One Martini backbone bead per residue (centre of mass of N, CA, C, O) as a GRO file, in nm:
protein
  168
    1UNK     BB    1   6.614  -1.927 -20.115
    2UNK     BB    2   6.529  -1.628 -20.131
    3UNK     BB    3   6.485  -1.351 -19.997
    4UNK     BB    4   6.157  -1.147 -20.013
    5UNK     BB    5   6.271  -0.911 -19.795
    6UNK     BB    6   6.552  -0.807 -19.915
    7UNK     BB    7   6.449  -0.763 -20.250
    8UNK     BB    8   6.263  -0.550 -20.269
    9UNK     BB    9   6.440  -0.317 -20.249
   10UNK     BB   10   6.640  -0.364 -20.494
   11UNK     BB   11   6.387  -0.370 -20.696
   12UNK     BB   12   6.256  -0.065 -20.625
   13UNK     BB   13   6.539   0.096 -20.712
   14UNK     BB   14   6.553  -0.011 -20.999
   15UNK     BB   15   6.282   0.085 -21.114
   16UNK     BB   16   6.362   0.408 -21.047
   17UNK     BB   17   6.578   0.423 -21.249
   18UNK     BB   18   6.496   0.341 -21.493
   19UNK     BB   19   6.268   0.549 -21.501
   20UNK     BB   20   6.438   0.824 -21.481
   21UNK     BB   21   6.630   0.711 -21.762
   22UNK     BB   22   6.368   0.775 -21.960
   23UNK     BB   23   6.374   1.068 -21.879
   24UNK     BB   24   6.316   1.384 -22.006
   25UNK     BB   25   6.286   1.726 -21.996
   26UNK     BB   26   5.976   1.736 -22.070
   27UNK     BB   27   5.871   1.512 -21.821
   28UNK     BB   28   5.958   1.690 -21.572
   29UNK     BB   29   5.838   1.939 -21.633
   30UNK     BB   30   5.576   2.147 -21.588
   31UNK     BB   31   5.297   2.226 -21.746
   32UNK     BB   32   5.179   2.483 -21.896
   33UNK     BB   33   4.898   2.665 -21.994
   34UNK     BB   34   4.718   2.874 -22.155
   35UNK     BB   35   4.657   3.152 -21.939
   36UNK     BB   36   4.856   3.041 -21.699
   37UNK     BB   37   5.000   3.080 -21.486
   38UNK     BB   38   5.357   3.072 -21.338
   39UNK     BB   39   5.487   2.994 -21.123
   40UNK     BB   40   5.682   3.082 -20.900
   41UNK     BB   41   5.954   3.255 -20.753
   42UNK     BB   42   6.202   3.164 -20.566
   43UNK     BB   43   6.254   3.289 -20.319
   44UNK     BB   44   6.476   3.466 -20.135
   45UNK     BB   45   6.743   3.476 -19.976
   46UNK     BB   46   6.753   3.557 -19.662
   47UNK     BB   47   6.988   3.766 -19.700
   48UNK     BB   48   6.834   3.904 -19.912
   49UNK     BB   49   6.723   4.159 -20.015
   50UNK     BB   50   6.517   4.342 -20.109
   51UNK     BB   51   6.299   4.539 -20.283
   52UNK     BB   52   6.251   4.916 -20.324
   53UNK     BB   53   6.052   5.137 -20.334
   54UNK     BB   54   5.985   5.438 -20.490
   55UNK     BB   55   5.930   5.746 -20.368
   56UNK     BB   56   5.815   6.017 -20.368
   57UNK     BB   57   5.932   6.322 -20.273
   58UNK     BB   58   5.625   6.432 -20.173
   59UNK     BB   59   5.618   6.196 -19.960
   60UNK     BB   60   5.409   6.189 -19.677
   61UNK     BB   61   5.383   6.126 -19.301
   62UNK     BB   62   5.117   6.190 -19.031
   63UNK     BB   63   4.955   6.351 -18.734
   64UNK     BB   64   4.661   6.450 -18.705
   65UNK     BB   65   4.633   6.279 -18.432
   66UNK     BB   66   4.806   6.378 -18.207
   67UNK     BB   67   4.977   6.573 -18.067
   68UNK     BB   68   5.289   6.693 -17.995
   69UNK     BB   69   5.264   6.679 -17.649
   70UNK     BB   70   5.010   6.544 -17.574
   71UNK     BB   71   4.752   6.493 -17.367
   72UNK     BB   72   4.627   6.182 -17.255
   73UNK     BB   73   4.358   5.902 -17.266
   74UNK     BB   74   4.281   5.609 -17.239
   75UNK     BB   75   4.181   5.553 -17.551
   76UNK     BB   76   4.403   5.649 -17.838
   77UNK     BB   77   4.320   5.885 -18.101
   78UNK     BB   78   4.453   5.799 -18.410
   79UNK     BB   79   4.551   5.970 -18.664
   80UNK     BB   80   4.626   5.960 -19.032
   81UNK     BB   81   4.843   6.086 -19.274
   82UNK     BB   82   4.870   6.174 -19.653
   83UNK     BB   83   5.114   6.235 -19.892
   84UNK     BB   84   5.160   6.139 -20.266
   85UNK     BB   85   5.010   5.918 -20.194
   86UNK     BB   86   4.831   5.553 -20.155
   87UNK     BB   87   4.621   5.394 -19.985
   88UNK     BB   88   4.644   5.033 -19.936
   89UNK     BB   89   4.628   4.711 -19.925
   90UNK     BB   90   4.792   4.457 -19.851
   91UNK     BB   91   4.890   4.326 -20.163
   92UNK     BB   92   4.895   4.596 -20.310
   93UNK     BB   93   5.037   4.686 -20.638
   94UNK     BB   94   5.115   5.000 -20.647
   95UNK     BB   95   5.177   5.306 -20.751
   96UNK     BB   96   5.212   5.524 -20.497
   97UNK     BB   97   5.216   5.296 -20.223
   98UNK     BB   98   5.017   5.191 -19.914
   99UNK     BB   99   5.086   5.115 -19.564
  100UNK     BB  100   5.044   5.140 -19.246
  101UNK     BB  101   5.236   5.221 -18.945
  102UNK     BB  102   5.325   5.189 -18.606
  103UNK     BB  103   5.545   5.328 -18.385
  104UNK     BB  104   5.569   5.216 -18.049
  105UNK     BB  105   5.839   5.302 -17.828
  106UNK     BB  106   6.034   5.292 -18.086
  107UNK     BB  107   6.265   5.226 -18.353
  108UNK     BB  108   6.339   5.222 -18.690
  109UNK     BB  109   6.405   4.982 -18.877
  110UNK     BB  110   6.520   4.796 -19.117
  111UNK     BB  111   6.450   4.953 -19.458
  112UNK     BB  112   6.513   4.640 -19.613
  113UNK     BB  113   6.302   4.526 -19.461
  114UNK     BB  114   6.034   4.388 -19.298
  115UNK     BB  115   5.793   4.492 -19.102
  116UNK     BB  116   5.740   4.431 -18.816
  117UNK     BB  117   5.503   4.217 -18.571
  118UNK     BB  118   5.411   4.426 -18.308
  119UNK     BB  119   5.363   4.601 -18.004
  120UNK     BB  120   5.552   4.822 -18.192
  121UNK     BB  121   5.464   4.700 -18.479
  122UNK     BB  122   5.144   4.835 -18.628
  123UNK     BB  123   4.939   4.729 -18.858
  124UNK     BB  124   4.762   4.831 -19.180
  125UNK     BB  125   4.660   4.615 -19.408
  126UNK     BB  126   4.337   4.764 -19.448
  127UNK     BB  127   4.376   5.082 -19.448
  128UNK     BB  128   4.403   5.230 -19.181
  129UNK     BB  129   4.368   5.588 -19.093
  130UNK     BB  130   4.314   5.437 -18.766
  131UNK     BB  131   4.288   5.439 -18.413
  132UNK     BB  132   4.271   5.263 -18.102
  133UNK     BB  133   4.495   5.305 -17.817
  134UNK     BB  134   4.631   5.101 -17.585
  135UNK     BB  135   4.791   5.291 -17.297
  136UNK     BB  136   4.987   5.352 -17.032
  137UNK     BB  137   5.074   5.542 -16.861
  138UNK     BB  138   5.270   5.812 -16.960
  139UNK     BB  139   5.558   5.796 -17.192
  140UNK     BB  140   5.515   5.841 -17.518
  141UNK     BB  141   5.633   5.710 -17.878
  142UNK     BB  142   5.541   5.816 -18.237
  143UNK     BB  143   5.528   5.657 -18.538
  144UNK     BB  144   5.525   5.652 -18.904
  145UNK     BB  145   5.511   5.398 -19.156
  146UNK     BB  146   5.543   5.310 -19.515
  147UNK     BB  147   5.441   5.047 -19.664
  148UNK     BB  148   5.429   4.791 -19.898
  149UNK     BB  149   5.275   4.536 -19.971
  150UNK     BB  150   5.527   4.371 -19.822
  151UNK     BB  151   5.650   4.544 -19.597
  152UNK     BB  152   5.806   4.776 -19.709
  153UNK     BB  153   6.029   5.025 -19.717
  154UNK     BB  154   6.098   5.273 -19.895
  155UNK     BB  155   6.274   5.489 -20.148
  156UNK     BB  156   6.228   5.661 -19.939
  157UNK     BB  157   6.156   5.669 -19.640
  158UNK     BB  158   5.816   5.689 -19.517
  159UNK     BB  159   5.843   5.905 -19.222
  160UNK     BB  160   5.770   6.035 -18.971
  161UNK     BB  161   5.766   6.233 -18.696
  162UNK     BB  162   5.827   6.199 -18.360
  163UNK     BB  163   5.621   6.180 -18.120
  164UNK     BB  164   5.517   6.295 -17.746
  165UNK     BB  165   5.317   6.143 -17.517
  166UNK     BB  166   5.058   6.161 -17.236
  167UNK     BB  167   4.910   5.912 -17.037
  168UNK     BB  168   4.689   5.944 -16.760
   0.00000   0.00000   0.00000
C-alpha cells in the first residue's frame, strides 16, 4: 500500500497544474466594474527619476520672518511667504501648487527625488505657512523649498534664498 503522506503533495501539485491549465487570460485578469477606479499603476523602479511638475516663471518662496542676519531667541517664529503659486496639503494634485519644506542647517536635496523627512528637512504637508522652531543657541541657516503633492521639488525648483540667523 502506498504511503498517503508521500502521495498527498503530488496530488495537490497535479490539481493545481490542471486548474491553471484550464484558465484563459480573461479569467486571470481582475475585472473592473463600470465606474470603479482601475488598479494603481506599478511604482517606478527604485532608480527611476519621478516626473517633476513645472513651476511658473514668477513662482517664489521667501521668509516673511525672521530676517536674514536677525538675532532671535528660541523658539523661533518662522513665517513663510509665497508668490505665483498656491499652498495646498500634501497629496492634493493641483496645477501651480505645493507645500513648504524648511531646510535647517543643510544644503538643498536632490531636486529629482522626494524631499527627505528628518530634523534638517521639515515638511509642512498640512499647508502651514508658519511654525515655531526650537533651535540650540548659535548660528543657523534656513531655506524654504516648495514640494509638489508627492514632496518632489518643481522644475525649476521653487527655492528661497538661504538666510542665516543667530539664536541667543
